[in-house]
PDB file of C-alpha atoms in Angstrom:
ATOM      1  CA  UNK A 586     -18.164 -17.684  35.380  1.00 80.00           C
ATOM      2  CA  UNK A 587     -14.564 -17.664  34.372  1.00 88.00           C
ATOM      3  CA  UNK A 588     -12.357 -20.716  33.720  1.00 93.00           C
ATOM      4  CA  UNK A 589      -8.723 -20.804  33.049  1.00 96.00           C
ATOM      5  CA  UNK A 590      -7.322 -24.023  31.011  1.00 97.00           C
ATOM      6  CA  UNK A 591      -3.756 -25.186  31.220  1.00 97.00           C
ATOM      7  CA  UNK A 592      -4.015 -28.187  28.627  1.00 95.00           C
ATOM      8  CA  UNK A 593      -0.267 -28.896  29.226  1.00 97.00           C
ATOM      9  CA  UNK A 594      -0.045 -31.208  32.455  1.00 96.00           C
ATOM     10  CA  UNK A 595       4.185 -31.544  32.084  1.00 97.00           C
ATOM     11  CA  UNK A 596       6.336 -30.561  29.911  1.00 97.00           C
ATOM     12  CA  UNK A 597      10.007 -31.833  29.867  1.00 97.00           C
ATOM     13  CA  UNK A 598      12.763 -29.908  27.675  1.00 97.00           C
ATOM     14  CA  UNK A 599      16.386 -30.039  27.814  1.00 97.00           C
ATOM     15  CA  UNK A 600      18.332 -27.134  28.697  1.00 97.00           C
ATOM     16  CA  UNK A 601      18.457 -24.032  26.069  1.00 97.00           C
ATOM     17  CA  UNK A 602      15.446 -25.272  24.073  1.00 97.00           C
ATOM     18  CA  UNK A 603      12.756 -22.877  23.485  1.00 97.00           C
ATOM     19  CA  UNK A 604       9.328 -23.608  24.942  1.00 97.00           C
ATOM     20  CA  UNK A 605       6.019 -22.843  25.388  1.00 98.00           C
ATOM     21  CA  UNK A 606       3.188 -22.679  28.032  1.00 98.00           C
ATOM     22  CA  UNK A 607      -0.640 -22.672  26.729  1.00 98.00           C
ATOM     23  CA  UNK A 608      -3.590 -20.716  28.391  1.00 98.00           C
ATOM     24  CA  UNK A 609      -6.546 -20.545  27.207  1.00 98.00           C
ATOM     25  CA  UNK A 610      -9.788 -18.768  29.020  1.00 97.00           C
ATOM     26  CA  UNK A 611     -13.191 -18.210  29.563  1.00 95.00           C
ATOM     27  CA  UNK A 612     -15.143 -15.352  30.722  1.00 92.00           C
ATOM     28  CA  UNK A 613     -17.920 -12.882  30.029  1.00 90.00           C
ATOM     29  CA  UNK A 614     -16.312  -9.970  31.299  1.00 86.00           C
ATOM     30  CA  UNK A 615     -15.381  -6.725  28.951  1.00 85.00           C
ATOM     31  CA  UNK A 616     -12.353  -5.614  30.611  1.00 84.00           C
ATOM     32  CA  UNK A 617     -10.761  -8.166  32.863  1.00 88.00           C
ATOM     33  CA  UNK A 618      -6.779  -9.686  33.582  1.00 89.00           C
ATOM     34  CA  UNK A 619      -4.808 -11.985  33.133  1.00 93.00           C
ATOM     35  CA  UNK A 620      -1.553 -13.221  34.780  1.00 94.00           C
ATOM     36  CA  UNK A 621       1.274 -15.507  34.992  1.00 96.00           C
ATOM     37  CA  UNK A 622       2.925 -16.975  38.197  1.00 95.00           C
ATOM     38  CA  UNK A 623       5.838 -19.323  38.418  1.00 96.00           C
ATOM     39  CA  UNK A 624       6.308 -21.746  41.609  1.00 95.00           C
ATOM     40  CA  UNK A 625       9.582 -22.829  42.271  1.00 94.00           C
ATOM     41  CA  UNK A 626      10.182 -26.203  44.333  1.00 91.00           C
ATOM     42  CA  UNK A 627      10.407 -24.271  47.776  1.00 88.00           C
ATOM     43  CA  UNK A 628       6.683 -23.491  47.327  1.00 89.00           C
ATOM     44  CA  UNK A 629       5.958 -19.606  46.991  1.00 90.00           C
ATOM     45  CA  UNK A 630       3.793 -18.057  44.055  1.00 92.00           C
ATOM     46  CA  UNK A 631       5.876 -15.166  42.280  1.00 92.00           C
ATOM     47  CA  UNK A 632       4.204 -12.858  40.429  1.00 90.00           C
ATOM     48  CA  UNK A 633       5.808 -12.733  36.401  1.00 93.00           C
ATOM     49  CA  UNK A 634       3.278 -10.424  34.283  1.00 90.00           C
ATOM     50  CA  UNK A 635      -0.009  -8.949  34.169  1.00 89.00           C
ATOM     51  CA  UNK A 636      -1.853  -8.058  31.189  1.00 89.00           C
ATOM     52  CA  UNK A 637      -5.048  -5.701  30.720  1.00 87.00           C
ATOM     53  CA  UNK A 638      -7.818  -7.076  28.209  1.00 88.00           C
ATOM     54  CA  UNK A 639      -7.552  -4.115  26.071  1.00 87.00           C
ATOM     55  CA  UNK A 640      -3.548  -4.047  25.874  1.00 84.00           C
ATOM     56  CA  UNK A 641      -2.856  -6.978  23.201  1.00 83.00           C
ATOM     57  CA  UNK A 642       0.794  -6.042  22.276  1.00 83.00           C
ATOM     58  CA  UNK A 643       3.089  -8.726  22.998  1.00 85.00           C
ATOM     59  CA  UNK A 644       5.905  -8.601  25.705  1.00 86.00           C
ATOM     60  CA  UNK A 645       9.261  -9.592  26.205  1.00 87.00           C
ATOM     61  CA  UNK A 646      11.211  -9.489  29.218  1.00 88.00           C
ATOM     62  CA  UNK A 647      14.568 -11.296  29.066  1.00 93.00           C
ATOM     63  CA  UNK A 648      14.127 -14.826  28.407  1.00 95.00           C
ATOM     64  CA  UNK A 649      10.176 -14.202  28.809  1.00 95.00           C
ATOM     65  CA  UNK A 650       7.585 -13.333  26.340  1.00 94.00           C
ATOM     66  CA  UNK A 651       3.626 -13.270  26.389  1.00 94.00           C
ATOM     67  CA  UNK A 652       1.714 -13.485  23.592  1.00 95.00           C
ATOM     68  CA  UNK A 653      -2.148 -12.254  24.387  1.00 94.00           C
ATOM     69  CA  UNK A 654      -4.424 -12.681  21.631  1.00 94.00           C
ATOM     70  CA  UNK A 655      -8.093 -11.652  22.338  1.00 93.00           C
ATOM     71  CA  UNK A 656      -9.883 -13.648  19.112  1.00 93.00           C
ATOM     72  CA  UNK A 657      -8.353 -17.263  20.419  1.00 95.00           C
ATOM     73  CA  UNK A 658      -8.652 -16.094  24.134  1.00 96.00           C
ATOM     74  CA  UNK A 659      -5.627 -17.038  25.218  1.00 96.00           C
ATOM     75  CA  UNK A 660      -2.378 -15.795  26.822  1.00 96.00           C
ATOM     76  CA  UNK A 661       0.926 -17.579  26.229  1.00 97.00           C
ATOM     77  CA  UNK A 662       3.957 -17.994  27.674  1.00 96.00           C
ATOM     78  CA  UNK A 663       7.279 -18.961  26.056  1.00 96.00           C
ATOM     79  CA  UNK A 664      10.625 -19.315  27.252  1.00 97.00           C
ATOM     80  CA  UNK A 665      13.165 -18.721  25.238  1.00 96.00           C
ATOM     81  CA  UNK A 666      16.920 -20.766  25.877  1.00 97.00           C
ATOM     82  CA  UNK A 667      15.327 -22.591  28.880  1.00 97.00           C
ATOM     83  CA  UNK A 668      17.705 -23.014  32.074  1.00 97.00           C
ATOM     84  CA  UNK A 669      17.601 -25.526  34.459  1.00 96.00           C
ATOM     85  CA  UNK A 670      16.349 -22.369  37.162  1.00 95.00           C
ATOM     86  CA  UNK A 671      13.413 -21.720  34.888  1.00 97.00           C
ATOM     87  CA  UNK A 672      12.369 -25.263  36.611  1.00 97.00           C
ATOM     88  CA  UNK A 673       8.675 -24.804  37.906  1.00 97.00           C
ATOM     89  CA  UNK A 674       4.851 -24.964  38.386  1.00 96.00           C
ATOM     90  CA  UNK A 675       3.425 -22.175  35.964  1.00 98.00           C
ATOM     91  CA  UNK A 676       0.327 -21.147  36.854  1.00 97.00           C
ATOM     92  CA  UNK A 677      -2.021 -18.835  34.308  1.00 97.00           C
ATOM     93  CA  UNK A 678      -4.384 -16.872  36.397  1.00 95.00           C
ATOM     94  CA  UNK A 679      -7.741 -14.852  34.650  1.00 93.00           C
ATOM     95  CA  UNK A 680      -9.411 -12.008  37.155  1.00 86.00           C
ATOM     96  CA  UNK A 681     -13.242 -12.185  37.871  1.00 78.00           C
ATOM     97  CA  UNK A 682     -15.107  -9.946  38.874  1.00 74.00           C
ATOM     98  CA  UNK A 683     -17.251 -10.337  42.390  1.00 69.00           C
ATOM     99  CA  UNK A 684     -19.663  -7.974  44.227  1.00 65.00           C
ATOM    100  CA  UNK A 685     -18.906  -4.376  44.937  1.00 65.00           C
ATOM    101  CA  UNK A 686     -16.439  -3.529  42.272  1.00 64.00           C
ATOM    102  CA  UNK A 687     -13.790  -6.522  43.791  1.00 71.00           C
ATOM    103  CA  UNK A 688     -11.848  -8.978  42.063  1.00 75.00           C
ATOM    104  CA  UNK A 689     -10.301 -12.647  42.657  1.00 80.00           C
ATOM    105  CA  UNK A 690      -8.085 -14.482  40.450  1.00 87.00           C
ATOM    106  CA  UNK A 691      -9.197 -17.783  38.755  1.00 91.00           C
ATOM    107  CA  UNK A 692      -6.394 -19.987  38.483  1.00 93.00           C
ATOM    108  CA  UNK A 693      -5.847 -22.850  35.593  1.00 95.00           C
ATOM    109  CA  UNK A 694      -4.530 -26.292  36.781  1.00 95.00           C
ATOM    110  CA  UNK A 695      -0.644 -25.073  36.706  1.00 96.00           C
ATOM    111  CA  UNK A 696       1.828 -26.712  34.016  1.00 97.00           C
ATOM    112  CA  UNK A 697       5.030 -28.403  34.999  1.00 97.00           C
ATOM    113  CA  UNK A 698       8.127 -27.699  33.568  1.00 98.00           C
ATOM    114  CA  UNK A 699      11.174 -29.572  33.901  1.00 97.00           C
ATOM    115  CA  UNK A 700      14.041 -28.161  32.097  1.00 97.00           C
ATOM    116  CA  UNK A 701      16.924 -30.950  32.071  1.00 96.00           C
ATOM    117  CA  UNK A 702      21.030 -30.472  31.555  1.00 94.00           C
TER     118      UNK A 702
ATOM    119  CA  UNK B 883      10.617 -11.580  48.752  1.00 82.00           C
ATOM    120  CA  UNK B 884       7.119 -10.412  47.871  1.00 84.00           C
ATOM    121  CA  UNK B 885       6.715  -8.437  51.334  1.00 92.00           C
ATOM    122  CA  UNK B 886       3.575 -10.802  52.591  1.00 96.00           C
ATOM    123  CA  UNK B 887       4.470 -12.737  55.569  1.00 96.00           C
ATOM    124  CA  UNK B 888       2.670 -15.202  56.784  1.00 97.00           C
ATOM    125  CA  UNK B 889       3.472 -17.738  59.745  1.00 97.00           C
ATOM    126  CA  UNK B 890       3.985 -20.704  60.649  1.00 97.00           C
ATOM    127  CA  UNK B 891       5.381 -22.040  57.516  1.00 96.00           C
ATOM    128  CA  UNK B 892       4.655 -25.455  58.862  1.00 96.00           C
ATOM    129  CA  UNK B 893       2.172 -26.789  60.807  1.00 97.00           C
ATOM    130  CA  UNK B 894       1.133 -30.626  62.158  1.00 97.00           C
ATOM    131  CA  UNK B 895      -2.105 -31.252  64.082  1.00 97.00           C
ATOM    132  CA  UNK B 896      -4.281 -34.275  64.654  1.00 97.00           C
ATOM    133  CA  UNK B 897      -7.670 -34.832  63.314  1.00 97.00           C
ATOM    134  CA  UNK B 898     -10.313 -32.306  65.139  1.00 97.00           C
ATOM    135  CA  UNK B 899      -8.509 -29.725  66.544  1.00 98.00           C
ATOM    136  CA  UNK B 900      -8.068 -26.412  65.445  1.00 98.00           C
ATOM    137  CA  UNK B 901      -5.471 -23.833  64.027  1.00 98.00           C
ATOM    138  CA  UNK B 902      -4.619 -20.121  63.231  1.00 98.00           C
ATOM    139  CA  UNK B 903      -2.860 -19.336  60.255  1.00 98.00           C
ATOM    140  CA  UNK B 904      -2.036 -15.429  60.079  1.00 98.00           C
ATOM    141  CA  UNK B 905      -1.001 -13.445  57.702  1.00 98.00           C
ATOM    142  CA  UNK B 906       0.622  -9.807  56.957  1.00 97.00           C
ATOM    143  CA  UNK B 907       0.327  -8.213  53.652  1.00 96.00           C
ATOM    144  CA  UNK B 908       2.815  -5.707  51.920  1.00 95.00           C
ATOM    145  CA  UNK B 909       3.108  -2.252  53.493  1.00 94.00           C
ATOM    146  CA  UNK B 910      -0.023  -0.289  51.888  1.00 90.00           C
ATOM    147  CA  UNK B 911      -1.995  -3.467  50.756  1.00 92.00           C
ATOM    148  CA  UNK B 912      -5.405  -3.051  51.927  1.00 91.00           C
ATOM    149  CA  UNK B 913      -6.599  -6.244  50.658  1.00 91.00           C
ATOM    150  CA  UNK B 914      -5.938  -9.747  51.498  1.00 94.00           C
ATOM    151  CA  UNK B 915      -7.072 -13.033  49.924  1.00 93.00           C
ATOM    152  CA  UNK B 916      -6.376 -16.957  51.103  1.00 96.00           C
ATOM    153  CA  UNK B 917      -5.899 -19.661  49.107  1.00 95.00           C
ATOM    154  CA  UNK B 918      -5.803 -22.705  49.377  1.00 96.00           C
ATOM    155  CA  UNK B 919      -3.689 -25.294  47.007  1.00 95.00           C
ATOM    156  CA  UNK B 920      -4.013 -28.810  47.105  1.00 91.00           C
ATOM    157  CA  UNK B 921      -2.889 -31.810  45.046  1.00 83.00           C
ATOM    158  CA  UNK B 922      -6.691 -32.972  43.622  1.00 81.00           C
ATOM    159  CA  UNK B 923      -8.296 -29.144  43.895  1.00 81.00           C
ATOM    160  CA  UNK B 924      -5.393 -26.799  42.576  1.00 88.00           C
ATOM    161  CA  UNK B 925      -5.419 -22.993  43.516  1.00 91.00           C
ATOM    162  CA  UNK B 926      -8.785 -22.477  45.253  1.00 91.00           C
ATOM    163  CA  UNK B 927      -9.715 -18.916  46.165  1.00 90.00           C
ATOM    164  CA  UNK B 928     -11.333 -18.923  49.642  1.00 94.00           C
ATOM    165  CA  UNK B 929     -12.264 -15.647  51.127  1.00 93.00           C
ATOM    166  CA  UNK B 930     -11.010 -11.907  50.643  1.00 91.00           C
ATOM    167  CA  UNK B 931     -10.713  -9.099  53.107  1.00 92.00           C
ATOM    168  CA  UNK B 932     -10.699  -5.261  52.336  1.00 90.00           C
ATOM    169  CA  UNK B 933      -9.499  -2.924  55.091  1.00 92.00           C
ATOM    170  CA  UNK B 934     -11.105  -5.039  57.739  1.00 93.00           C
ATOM    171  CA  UNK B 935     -14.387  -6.265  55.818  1.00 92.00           C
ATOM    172  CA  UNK B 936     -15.240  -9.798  54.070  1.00 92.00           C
ATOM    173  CA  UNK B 937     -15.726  -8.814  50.198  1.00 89.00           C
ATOM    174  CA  UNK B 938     -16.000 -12.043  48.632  1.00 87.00           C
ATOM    175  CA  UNK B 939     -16.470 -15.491  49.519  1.00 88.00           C
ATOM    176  CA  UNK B 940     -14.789 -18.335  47.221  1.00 87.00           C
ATOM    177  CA  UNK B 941     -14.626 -22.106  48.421  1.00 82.00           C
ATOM    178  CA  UNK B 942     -14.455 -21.672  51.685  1.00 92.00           C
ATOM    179  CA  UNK B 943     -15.894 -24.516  54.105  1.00 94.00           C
ATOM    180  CA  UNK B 944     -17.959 -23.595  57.289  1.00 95.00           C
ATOM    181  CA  UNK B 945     -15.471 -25.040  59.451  1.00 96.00           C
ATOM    182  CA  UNK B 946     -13.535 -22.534  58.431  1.00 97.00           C
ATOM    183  CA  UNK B 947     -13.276 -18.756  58.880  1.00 96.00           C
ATOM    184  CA  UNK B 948     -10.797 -15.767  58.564  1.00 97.00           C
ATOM    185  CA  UNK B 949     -10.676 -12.013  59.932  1.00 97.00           C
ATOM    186  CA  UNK B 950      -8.773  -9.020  59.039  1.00 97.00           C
ATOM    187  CA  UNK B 951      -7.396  -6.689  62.081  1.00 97.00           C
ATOM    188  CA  UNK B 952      -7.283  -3.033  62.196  1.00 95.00           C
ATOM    189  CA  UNK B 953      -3.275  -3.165  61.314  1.00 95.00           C
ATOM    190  CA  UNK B 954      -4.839  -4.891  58.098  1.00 95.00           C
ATOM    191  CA  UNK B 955      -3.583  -8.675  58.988  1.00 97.00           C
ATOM    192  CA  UNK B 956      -5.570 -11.096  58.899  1.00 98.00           C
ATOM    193  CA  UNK B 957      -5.576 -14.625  59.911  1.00 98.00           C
ATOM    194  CA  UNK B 958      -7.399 -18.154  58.933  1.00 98.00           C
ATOM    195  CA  UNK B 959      -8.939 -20.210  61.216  1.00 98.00           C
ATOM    196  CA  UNK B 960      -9.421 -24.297  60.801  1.00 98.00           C
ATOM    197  CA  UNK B 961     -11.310 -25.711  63.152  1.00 97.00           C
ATOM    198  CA  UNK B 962     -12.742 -29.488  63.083  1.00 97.00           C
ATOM    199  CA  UNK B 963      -9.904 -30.644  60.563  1.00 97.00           C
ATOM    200  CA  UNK B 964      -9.587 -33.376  58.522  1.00 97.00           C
ATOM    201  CA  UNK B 965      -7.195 -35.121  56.750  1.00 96.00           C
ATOM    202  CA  UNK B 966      -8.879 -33.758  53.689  1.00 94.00           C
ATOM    203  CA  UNK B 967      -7.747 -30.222  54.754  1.00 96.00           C
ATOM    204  CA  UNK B 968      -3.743 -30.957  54.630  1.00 96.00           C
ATOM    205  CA  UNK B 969      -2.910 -28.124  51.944  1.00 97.00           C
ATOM    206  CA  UNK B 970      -0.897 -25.227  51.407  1.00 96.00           C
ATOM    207  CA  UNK B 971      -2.903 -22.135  52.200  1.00 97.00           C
ATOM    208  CA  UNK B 972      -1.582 -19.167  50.637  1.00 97.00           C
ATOM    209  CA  UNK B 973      -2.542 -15.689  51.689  1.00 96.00           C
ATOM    210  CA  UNK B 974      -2.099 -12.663  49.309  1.00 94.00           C
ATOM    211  CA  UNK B 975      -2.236  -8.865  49.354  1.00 93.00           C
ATOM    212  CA  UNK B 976      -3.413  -6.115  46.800  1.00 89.00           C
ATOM    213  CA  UNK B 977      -3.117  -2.397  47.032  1.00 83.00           C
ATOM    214  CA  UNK B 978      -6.815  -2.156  45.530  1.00 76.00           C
ATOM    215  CA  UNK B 979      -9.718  -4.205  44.722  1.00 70.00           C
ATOM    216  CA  UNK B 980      -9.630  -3.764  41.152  1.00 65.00           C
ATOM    217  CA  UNK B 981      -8.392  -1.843  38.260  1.00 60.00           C
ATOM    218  CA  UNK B 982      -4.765  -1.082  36.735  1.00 58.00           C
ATOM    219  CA  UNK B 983      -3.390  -1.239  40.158  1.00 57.00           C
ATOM    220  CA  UNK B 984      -4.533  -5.028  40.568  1.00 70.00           C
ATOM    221  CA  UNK B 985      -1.992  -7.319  41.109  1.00 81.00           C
ATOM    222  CA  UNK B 986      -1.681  -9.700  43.984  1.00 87.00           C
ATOM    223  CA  UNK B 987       1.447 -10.816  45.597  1.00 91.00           C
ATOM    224  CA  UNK B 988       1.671 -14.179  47.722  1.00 93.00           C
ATOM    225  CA  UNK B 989       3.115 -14.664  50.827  1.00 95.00           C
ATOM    226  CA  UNK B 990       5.543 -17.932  51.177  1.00 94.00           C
ATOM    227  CA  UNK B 991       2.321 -20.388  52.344  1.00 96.00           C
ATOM    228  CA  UNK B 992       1.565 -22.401  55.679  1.00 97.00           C
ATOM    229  CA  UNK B 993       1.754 -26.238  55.084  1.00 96.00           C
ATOM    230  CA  UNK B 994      -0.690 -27.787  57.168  1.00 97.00           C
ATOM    231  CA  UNK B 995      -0.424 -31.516  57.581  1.00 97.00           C
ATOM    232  CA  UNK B 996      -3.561 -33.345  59.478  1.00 97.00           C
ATOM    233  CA  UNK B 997      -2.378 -36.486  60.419  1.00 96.00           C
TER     234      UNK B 997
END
């Protein structure tokens, strides 16, 4: 079974520090993916980054990076000069394999991040 | 705007009765999954749909049930509801049901309050 841990319930930063959202997973699976998603306060899930279980290079995009190492099974996130916008619910989402070749996300327990002025 | 719609955004009912929640996923998306997020369970995967068949079944009660059309949308059905079952049910779409194409994109969510 797979299983997705957020450790970080909250996190509270002021504005333009750097910071950092833990994941750490569980699963059996040889190739498999993972995935961020941010949730804003009006509610909807937006997709930020996938990564493929054989593709461990870091990535940056803007303000974002993921680090995805294989040997500690996990897949951080880290802001970089946090804005009050970057405000959210981050989710950290592992895919599992079901029957006939499909696949559902496992989601971790979300992190909160406040980013104050 | 992800390209999944899904209506109403809101909805109130009473204790018992029953309610549709549909959904339409991108343009292409053959695959549809709903979700369900509350405040004690998190992100719950309930049931997935591919090109009009049930593929996989997550935490899904028996009182409820979903369906995906021939135009590929699908819709979620709550029947017998409790006050348990106030959530935000998210439906999403994926163009496949696995591999490098495999990303799914939510739709805005249906708040359903059971008062």
């Amino acid at each position: 079974a797979q299983k997705v841990t957020q450790a970080q319930t909250e996190i509270s930063v002021v504005e333009k520090e750097d910071v950092t959202l833990d994941c750490v997973y569980e699963t059996r699976d040889t190739t498999y993916y993972l995935f961020w998603y941010k949730q804003p306060p009006s509610g909807e899930l937006v997709f930020l980054i996938r990564r493929n279980s054989f593709d461990e290079q870091n990535e940056i995009s803007g303000r974002y990076s993921w680090n995805f190492q294989k040997s500690t099974s996990s897949f951080n996130f880290t802001i970089t000069a946090s804005q009050v916008v970057d405000s959210a619910v981050y989710f950290c989402a592992l895919s599992g394999w079901v029957s006939q070749g499909a696949q559902k996300l496992v989601f971790g327990q979300g992190t909160r991040l406040t980013i104050n002025p | 705007d992800s390209g999944v719609t899904q209506t109403p955004k809101h909805l109130i009912t009473a204790t018992g009765q029953r309610v549709t929640l549909r959904c339409s996923p991108r343009s292409g998306d053959l695959s549809v999954y709903w979700y369900q997020q509350s405040l004690d369970q998190g992100l719950q995967f309930l049931i997935q749909y591919y090109n009009g068949e049930e593929r996989a079944k997550g935490n899904i009660l028996e009182r409820f049930s979903a369906q995906q059309f021939p135009d590929l949308h699908s819709e979620l059905n709550l029947s017998s509801l409790e006050l348990g079952d106030s959530a935000l049910y998210f439906c999403a779409s994926s163009p496949s049901l696995g591999g490098n194409t495999y990303e799914q994109y939510f739709g805005p969510g249906t708040r359903l309050t059971v008062t």
